[in-house]
PDB file of C-alpha atoms in Angstrom:
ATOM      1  CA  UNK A   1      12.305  31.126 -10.465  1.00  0.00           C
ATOM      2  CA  UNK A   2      14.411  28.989  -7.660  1.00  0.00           C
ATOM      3  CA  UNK A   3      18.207  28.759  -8.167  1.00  0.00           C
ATOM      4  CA  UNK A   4      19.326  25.351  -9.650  1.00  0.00           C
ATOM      5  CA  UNK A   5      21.187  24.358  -6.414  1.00  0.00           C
ATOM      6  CA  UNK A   6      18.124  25.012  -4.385  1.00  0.00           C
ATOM      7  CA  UNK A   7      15.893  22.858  -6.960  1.00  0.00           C
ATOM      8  CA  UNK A   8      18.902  20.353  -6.498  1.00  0.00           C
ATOM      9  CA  UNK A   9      18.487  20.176  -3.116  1.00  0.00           C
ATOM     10  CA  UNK A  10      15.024  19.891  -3.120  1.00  0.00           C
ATOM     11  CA  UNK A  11      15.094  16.545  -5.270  1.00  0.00           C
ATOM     12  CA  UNK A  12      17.656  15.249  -2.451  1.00  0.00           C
ATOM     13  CA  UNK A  13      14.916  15.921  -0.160  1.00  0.00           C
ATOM     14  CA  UNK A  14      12.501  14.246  -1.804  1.00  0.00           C
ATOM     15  CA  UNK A  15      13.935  11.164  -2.036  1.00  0.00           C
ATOM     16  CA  UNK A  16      14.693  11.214   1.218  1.00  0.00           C
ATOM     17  CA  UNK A  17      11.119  11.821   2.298  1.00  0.00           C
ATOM     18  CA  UNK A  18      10.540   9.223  -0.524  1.00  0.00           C
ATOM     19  CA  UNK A  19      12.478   6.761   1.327  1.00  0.00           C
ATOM     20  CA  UNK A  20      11.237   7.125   5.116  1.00  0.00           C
ATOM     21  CA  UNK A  21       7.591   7.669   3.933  1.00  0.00           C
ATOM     22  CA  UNK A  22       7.518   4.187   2.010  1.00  0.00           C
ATOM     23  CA  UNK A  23       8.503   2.620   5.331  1.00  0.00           C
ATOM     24  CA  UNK A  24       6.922   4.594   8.039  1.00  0.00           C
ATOM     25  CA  UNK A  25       4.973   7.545   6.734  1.00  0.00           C
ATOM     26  CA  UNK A  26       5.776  10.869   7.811  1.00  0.00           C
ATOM     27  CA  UNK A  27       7.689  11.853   4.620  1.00  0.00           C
ATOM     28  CA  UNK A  28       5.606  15.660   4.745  1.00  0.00           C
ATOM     29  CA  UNK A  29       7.253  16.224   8.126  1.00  0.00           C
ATOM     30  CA  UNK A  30      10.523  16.570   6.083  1.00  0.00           C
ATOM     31  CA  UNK A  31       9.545  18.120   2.768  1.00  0.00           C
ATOM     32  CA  UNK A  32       6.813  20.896   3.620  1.00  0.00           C
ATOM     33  CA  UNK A  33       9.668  22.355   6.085  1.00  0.00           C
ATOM     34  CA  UNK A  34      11.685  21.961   3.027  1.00  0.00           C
ATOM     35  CA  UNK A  35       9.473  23.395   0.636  1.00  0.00           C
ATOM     36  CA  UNK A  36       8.436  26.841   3.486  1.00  0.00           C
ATOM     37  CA  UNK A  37      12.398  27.539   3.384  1.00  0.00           C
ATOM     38  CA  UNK A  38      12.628  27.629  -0.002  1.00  0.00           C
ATOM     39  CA  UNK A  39      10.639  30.557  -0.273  1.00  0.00           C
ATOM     40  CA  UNK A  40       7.157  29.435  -1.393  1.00  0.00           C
ATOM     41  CA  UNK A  41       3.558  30.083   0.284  1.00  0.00           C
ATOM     42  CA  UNK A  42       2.482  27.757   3.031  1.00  0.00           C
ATOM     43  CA  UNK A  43      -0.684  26.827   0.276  1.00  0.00           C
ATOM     44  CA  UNK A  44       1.483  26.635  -2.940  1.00  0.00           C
ATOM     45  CA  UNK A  45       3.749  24.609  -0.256  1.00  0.00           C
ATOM     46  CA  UNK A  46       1.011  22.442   0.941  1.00  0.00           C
ATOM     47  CA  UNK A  47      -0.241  21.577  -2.688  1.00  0.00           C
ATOM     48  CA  UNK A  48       3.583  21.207  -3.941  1.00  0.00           C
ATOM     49  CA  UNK A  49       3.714  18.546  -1.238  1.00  0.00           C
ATOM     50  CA  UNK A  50       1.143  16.500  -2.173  1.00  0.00           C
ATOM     51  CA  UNK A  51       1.727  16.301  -6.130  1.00  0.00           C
ATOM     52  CA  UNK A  52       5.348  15.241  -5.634  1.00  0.00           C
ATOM     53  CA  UNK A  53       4.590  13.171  -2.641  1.00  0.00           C
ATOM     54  CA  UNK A  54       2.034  11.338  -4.767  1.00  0.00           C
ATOM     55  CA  UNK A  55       4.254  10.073  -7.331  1.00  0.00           C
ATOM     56  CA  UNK A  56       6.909   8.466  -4.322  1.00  0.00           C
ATOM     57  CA  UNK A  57       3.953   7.503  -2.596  1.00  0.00           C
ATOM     58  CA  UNK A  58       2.635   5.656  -6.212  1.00  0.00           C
ATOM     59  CA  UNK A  59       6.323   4.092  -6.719  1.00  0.00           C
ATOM     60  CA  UNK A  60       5.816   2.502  -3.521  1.00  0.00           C
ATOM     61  CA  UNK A  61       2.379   1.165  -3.487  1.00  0.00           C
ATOM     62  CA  UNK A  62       3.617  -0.569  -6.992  1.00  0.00           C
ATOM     63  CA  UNK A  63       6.730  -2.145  -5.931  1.00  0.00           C
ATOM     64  CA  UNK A  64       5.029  -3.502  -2.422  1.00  0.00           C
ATOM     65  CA  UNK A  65       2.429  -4.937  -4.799  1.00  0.00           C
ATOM     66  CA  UNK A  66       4.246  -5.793  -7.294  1.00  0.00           C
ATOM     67  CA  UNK A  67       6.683  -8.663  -4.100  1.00  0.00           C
ATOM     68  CA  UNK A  68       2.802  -9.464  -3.401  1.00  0.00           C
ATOM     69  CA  UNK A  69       2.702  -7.172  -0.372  1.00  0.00           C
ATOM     70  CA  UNK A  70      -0.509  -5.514  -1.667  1.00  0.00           C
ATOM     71  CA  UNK A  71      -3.968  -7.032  -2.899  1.00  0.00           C
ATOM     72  CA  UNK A  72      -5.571  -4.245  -4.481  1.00  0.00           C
ATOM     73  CA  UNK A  73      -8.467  -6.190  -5.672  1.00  0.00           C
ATOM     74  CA  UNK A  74      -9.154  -6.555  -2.292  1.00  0.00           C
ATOM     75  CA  UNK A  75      -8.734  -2.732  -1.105  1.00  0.00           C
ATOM     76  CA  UNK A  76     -10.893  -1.316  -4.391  1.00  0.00           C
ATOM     77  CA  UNK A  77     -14.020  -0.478  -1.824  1.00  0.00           C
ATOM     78  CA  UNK A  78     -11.744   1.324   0.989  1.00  0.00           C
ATOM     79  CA  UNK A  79      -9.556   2.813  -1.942  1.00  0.00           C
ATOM     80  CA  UNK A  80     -13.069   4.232  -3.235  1.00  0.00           C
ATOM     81  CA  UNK A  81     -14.530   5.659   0.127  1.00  0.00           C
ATOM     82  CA  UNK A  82     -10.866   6.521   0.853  1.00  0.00           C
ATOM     83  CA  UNK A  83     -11.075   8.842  -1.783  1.00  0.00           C
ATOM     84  CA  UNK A  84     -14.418  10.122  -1.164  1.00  0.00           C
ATOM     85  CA  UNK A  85     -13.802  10.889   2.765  1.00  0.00           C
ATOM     86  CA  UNK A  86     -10.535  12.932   2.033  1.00  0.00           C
ATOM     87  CA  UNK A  87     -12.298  14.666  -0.929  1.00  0.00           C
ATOM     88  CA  UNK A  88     -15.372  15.280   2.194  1.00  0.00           C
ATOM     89  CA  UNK A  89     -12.666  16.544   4.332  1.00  0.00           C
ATOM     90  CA  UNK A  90     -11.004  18.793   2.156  1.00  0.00           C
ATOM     91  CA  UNK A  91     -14.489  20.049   1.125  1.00  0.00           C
ATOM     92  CA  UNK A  92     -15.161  21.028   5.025  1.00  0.00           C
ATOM     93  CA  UNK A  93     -11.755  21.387   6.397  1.00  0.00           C
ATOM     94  CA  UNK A  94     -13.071  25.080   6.319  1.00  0.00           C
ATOM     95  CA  UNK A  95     -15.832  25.291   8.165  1.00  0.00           C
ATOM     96  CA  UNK A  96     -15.037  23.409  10.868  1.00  0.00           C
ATOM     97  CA  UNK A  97     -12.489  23.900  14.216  1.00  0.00           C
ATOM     98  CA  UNK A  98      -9.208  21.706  14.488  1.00  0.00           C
ATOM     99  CA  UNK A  99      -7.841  23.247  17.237  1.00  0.00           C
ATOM    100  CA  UNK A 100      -8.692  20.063  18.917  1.00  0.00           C
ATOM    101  CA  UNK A 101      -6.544  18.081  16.990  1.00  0.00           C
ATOM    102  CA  UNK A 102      -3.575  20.078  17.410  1.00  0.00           C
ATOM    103  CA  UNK A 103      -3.401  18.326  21.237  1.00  0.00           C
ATOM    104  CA  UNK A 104      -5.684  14.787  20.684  1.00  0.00           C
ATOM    105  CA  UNK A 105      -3.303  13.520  17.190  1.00  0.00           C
ATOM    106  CA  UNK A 106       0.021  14.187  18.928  1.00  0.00           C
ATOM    107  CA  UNK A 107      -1.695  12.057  22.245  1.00  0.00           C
ATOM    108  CA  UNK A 108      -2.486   9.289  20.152  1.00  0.00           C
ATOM    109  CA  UNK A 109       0.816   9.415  17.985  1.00  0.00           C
ATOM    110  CA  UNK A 110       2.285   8.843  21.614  1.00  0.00           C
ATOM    111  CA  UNK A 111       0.023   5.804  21.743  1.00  0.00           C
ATOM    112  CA  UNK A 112       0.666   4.116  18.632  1.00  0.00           C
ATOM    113  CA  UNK A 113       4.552   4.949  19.035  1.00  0.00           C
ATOM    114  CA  UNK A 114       4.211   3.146  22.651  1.00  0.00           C
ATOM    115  CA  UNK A 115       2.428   0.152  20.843  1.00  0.00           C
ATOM    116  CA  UNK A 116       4.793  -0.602  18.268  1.00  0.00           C
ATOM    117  CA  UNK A 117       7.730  -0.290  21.166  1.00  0.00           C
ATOM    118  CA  UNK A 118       6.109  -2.565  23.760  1.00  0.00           C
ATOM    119  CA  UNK A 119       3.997  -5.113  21.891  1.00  0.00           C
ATOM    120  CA  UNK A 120       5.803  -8.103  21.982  1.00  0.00           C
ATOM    121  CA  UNK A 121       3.972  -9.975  18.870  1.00  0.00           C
ATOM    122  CA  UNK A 122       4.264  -7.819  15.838  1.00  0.00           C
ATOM    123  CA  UNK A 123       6.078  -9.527  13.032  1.00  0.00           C
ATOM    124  CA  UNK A 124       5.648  -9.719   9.875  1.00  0.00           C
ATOM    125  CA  UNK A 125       3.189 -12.942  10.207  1.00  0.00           C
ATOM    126  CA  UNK A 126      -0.332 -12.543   9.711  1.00  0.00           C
ATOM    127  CA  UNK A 127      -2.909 -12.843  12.600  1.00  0.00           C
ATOM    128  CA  UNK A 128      -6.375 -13.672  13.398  1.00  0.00           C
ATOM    129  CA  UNK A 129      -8.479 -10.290  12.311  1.00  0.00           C
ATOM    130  CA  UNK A 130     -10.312  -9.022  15.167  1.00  0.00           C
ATOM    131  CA  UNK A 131     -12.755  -7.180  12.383  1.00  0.00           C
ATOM    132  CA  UNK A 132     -14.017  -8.645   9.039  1.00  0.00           C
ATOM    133  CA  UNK A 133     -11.635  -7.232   6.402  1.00  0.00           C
ATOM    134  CA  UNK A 134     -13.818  -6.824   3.519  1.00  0.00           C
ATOM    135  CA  UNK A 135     -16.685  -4.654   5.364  1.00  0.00           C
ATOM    136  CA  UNK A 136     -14.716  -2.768   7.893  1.00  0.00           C
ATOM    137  CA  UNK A 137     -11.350  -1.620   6.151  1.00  0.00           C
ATOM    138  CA  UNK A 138     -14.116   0.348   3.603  1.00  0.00           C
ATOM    139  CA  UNK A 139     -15.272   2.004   6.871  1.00  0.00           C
ATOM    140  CA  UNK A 140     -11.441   2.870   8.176  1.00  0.00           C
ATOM    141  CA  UNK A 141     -10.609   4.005   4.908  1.00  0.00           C
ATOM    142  CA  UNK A 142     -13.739   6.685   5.099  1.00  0.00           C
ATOM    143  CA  UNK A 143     -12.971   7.984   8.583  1.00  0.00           C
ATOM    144  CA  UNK A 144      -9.094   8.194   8.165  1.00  0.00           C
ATOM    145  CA  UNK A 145      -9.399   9.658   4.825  1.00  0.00           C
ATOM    146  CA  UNK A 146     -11.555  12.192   6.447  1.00  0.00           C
ATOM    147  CA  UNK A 147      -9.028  13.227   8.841  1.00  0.00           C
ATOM    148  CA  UNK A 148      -6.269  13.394   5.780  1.00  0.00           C
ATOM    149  CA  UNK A 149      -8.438  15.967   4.401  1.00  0.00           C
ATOM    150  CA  UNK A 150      -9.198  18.161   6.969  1.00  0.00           C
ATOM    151  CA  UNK A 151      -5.776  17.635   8.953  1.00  0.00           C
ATOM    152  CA  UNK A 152      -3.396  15.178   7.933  1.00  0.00           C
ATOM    153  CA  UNK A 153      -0.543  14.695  10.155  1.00  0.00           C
ATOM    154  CA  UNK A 154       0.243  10.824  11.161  1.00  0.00           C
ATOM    155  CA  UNK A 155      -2.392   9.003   8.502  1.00  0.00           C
ATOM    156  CA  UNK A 156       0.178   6.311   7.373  1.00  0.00           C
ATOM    157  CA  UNK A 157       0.799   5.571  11.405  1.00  0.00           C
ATOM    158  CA  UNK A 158      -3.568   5.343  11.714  1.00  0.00           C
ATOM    159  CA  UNK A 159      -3.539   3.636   8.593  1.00  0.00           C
ATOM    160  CA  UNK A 160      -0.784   0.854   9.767  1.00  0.00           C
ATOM    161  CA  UNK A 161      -2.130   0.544  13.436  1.00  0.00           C
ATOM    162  CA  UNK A 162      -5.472   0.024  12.216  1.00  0.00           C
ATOM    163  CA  UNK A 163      -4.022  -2.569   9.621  1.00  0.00           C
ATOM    164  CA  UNK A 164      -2.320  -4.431  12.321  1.00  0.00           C
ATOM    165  CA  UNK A 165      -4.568  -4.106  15.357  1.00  0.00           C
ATOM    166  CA  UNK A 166      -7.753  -4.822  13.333  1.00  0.00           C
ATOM    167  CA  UNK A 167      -7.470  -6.688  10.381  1.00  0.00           C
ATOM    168  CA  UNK A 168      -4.231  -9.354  11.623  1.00  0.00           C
ATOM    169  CA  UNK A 169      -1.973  -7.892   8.499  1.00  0.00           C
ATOM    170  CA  UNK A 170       1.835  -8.533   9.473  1.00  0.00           C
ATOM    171  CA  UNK A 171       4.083  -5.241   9.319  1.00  0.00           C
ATOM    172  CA  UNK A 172       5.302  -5.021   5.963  1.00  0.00           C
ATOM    173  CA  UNK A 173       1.402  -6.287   4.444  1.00  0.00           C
ATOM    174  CA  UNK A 174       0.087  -3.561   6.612  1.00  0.00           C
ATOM    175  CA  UNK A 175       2.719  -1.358   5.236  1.00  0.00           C
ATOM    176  CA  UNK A 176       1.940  -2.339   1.566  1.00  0.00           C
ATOM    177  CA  UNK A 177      -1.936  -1.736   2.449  1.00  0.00           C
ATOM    178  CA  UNK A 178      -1.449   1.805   4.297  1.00  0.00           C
ATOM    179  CA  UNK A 179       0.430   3.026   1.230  1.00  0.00           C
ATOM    180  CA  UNK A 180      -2.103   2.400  -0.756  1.00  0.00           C
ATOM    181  CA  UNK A 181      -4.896   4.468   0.983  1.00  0.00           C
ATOM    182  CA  UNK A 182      -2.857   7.034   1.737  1.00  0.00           C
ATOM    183  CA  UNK A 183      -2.095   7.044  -1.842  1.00  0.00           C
ATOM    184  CA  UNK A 184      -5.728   7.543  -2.831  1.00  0.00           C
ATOM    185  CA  UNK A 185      -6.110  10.016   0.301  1.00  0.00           C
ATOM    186  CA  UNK A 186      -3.450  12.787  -1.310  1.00  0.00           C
ATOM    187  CA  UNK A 187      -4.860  11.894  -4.408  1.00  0.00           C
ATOM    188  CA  UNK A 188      -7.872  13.349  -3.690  1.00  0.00           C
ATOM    189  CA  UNK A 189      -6.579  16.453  -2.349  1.00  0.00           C
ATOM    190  CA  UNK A 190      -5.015  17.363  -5.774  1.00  0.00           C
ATOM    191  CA  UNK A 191      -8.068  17.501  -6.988  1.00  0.00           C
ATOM    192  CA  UNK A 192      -8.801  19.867  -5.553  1.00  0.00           C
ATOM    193  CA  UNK A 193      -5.199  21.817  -5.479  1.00  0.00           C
ATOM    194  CA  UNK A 194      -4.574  21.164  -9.132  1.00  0.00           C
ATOM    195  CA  UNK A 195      -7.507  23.334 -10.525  1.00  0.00           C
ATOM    196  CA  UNK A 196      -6.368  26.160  -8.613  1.00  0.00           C
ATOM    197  CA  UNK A 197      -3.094  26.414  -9.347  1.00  0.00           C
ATOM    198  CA  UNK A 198      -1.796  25.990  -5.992  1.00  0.00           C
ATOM    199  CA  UNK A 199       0.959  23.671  -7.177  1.00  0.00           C
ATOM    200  CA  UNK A 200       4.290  24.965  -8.495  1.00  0.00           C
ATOM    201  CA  UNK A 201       5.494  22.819 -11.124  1.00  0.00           C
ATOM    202  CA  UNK A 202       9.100  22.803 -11.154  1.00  0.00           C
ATOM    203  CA  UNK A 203       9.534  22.089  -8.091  1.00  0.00           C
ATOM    204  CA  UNK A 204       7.285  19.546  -7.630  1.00  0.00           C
ATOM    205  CA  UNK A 205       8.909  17.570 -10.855  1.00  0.00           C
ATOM    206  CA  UNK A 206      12.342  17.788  -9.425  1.00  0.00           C
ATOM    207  CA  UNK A 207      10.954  16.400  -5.796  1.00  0.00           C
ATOM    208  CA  UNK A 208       8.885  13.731  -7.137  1.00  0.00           C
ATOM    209  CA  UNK A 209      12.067  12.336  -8.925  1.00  0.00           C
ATOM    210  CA  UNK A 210      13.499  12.098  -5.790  1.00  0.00           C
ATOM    211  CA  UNK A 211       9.912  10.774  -4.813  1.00  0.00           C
ATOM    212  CA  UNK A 212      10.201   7.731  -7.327  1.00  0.00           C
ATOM    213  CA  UNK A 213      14.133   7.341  -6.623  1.00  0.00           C
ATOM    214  CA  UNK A 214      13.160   7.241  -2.294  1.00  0.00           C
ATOM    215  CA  UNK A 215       9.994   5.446  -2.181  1.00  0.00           C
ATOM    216  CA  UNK A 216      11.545   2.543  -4.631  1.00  0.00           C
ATOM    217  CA  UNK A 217      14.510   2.290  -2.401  1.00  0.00           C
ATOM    218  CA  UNK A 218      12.568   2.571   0.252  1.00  0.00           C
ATOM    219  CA  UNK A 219       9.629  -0.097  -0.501  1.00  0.00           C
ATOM    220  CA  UNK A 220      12.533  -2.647  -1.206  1.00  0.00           C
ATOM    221  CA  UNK A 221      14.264  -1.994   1.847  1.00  0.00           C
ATOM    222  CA  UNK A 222      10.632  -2.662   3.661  1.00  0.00           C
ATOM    223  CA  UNK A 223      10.224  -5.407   2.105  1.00  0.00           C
ATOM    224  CA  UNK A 224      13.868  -7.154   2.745  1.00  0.00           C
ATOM    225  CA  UNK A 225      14.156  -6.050   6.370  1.00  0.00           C
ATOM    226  CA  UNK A 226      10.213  -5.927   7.414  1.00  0.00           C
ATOM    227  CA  UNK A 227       9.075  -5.492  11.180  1.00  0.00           C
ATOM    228  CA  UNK A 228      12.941  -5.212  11.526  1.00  0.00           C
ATOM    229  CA  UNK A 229      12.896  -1.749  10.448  1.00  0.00           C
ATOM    230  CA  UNK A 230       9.426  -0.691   9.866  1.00  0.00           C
ATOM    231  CA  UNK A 231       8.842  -1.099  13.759  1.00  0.00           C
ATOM    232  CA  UNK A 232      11.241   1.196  14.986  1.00  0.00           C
ATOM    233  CA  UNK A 233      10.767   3.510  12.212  1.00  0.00           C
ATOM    234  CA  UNK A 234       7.106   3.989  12.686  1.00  0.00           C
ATOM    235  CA  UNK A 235       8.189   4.483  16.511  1.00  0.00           C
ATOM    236  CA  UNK A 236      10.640   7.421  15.685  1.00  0.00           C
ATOM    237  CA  UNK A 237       8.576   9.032  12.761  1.00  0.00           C
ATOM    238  CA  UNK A 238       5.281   9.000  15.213  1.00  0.00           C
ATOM    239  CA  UNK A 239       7.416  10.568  18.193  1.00  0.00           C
ATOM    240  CA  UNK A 240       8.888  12.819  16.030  1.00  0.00           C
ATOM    241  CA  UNK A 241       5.246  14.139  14.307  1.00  0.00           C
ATOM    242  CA  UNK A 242       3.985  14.298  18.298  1.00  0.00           C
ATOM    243  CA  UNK A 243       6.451  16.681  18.980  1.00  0.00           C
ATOM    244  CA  UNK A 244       6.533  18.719  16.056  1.00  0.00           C
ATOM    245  CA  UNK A 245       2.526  19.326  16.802  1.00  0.00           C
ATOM    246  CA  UNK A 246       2.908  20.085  20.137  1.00  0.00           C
ATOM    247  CA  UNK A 247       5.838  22.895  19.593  1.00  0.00           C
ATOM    248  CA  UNK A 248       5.227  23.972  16.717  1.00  0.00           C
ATOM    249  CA  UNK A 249       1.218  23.295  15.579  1.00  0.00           C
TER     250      UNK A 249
END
């Protein structure tokens, strides 16, 4: 049993992690740390994590759809093989070797922060896609939802780059869209956490109402500001992940 205060606390730190990660992504860089202090097992703190980061993660993809930000009918095939590669990657994240990606993700956080810095163009304003949405999103959603599963760390920045870079979406559209998948990407993981009994209830009911409080407040203040202050953000969260891989993998 955790003392009230500490279960206090950890609501507060949910909705912040609610509001960043409805803006920028990188919410788990604030709440697993969060959730190892407070005493519990890095597994039960992993699975914790994702259950209550699901729900602010859910409060946002509904509010950015709900301003128009987000066409689900649209996303239904990636939101499928979204699923089904971080469900694959969960399944394997075992038997394979991610050393590698301790070094190669923080490199190409680097890269995407140094993108967002220094492109002069990225607004809010859709542009020409340099892939066809419909058939290659499916395909992104697959290959980054693999990586969620067996490693994690920086989806919502792969997710919003690719958005951007690929398909033409303007920031906040691209924001809407990433929250989505990544959404249906820790969705997947629970179930696989769920059934056994990784996840520690209390705590992750008082964090997700922090979730639903911080990624509300969050997806509205994405919305009203857009590239304003998703740009910067997703520079300072994907700096920020870089280095906390490289020191401390």
């Amino acid at each position: 049993m955790l003392d009230p205060l500490i279960l206090l606390a950890l609501m507060a730190v949910g909705m912040l992690a609610g509001f960043v990660d409805a803006i920028a992504g990188g919410g788990g860089m604030i709440t697993v740390p969060a959730l190892l202090s407070a005493g519990l097992p890095p597994v039960a703190a992993l699975a914790t994590n994702k259950m209550q980061s699901v729900v602010g993660t859910g409060m946002a993809v509904f509010t950015y759809w709900r301003r128009g930000f987000v066409a689900l009918r649209d996303l239904l095939p990636a939101i499928a093989l979204t699923f089904a590669g971080s469900s694959l990657g969960a399944f394997t994240v075992s038997r394979v070797d991610v050393s590698l990606l301790t070094v190669a993700v923080p490199v190409a956080l680097i890269a995407i922060a140094l993108y967002f810095l220094f492109a002069p163009k990225l607004s809010d304003a859709d542009k020409a896609a340099r892939l066809p949405f419909r058939l290659f999103v499916p395909a992104m959603g697959f290959a980054i939802g693999f990586y969620d599963g067996i490693f994690g760390p920086g989806t919502g920045a792969f997710f919003t780059v690719g958005f951007v870079v690929l398909f033409g979406l303007g920031l906040t559209r691209a924001t809407g869209s990433t929250k989505a998948l990544n959404f249906t990407s820790n969705l997947a993981a629970l179930v696989i956490f769920i059934p056994g009994g990784h996840v520690v209830w209390p705590v992750a009911i008082v964090m997700a109402i922090g979730q639903i409080i911080g990624g509300y407040l969050g997806a509205r203040t994405g919305i009203r500001y857009g590239a304003k202050i998703i740009r910067p953000l997703v520079v300072v969260v994907s700096i920020a992940l870089a280095i906390k891989l490289l020191l401390f993998p």
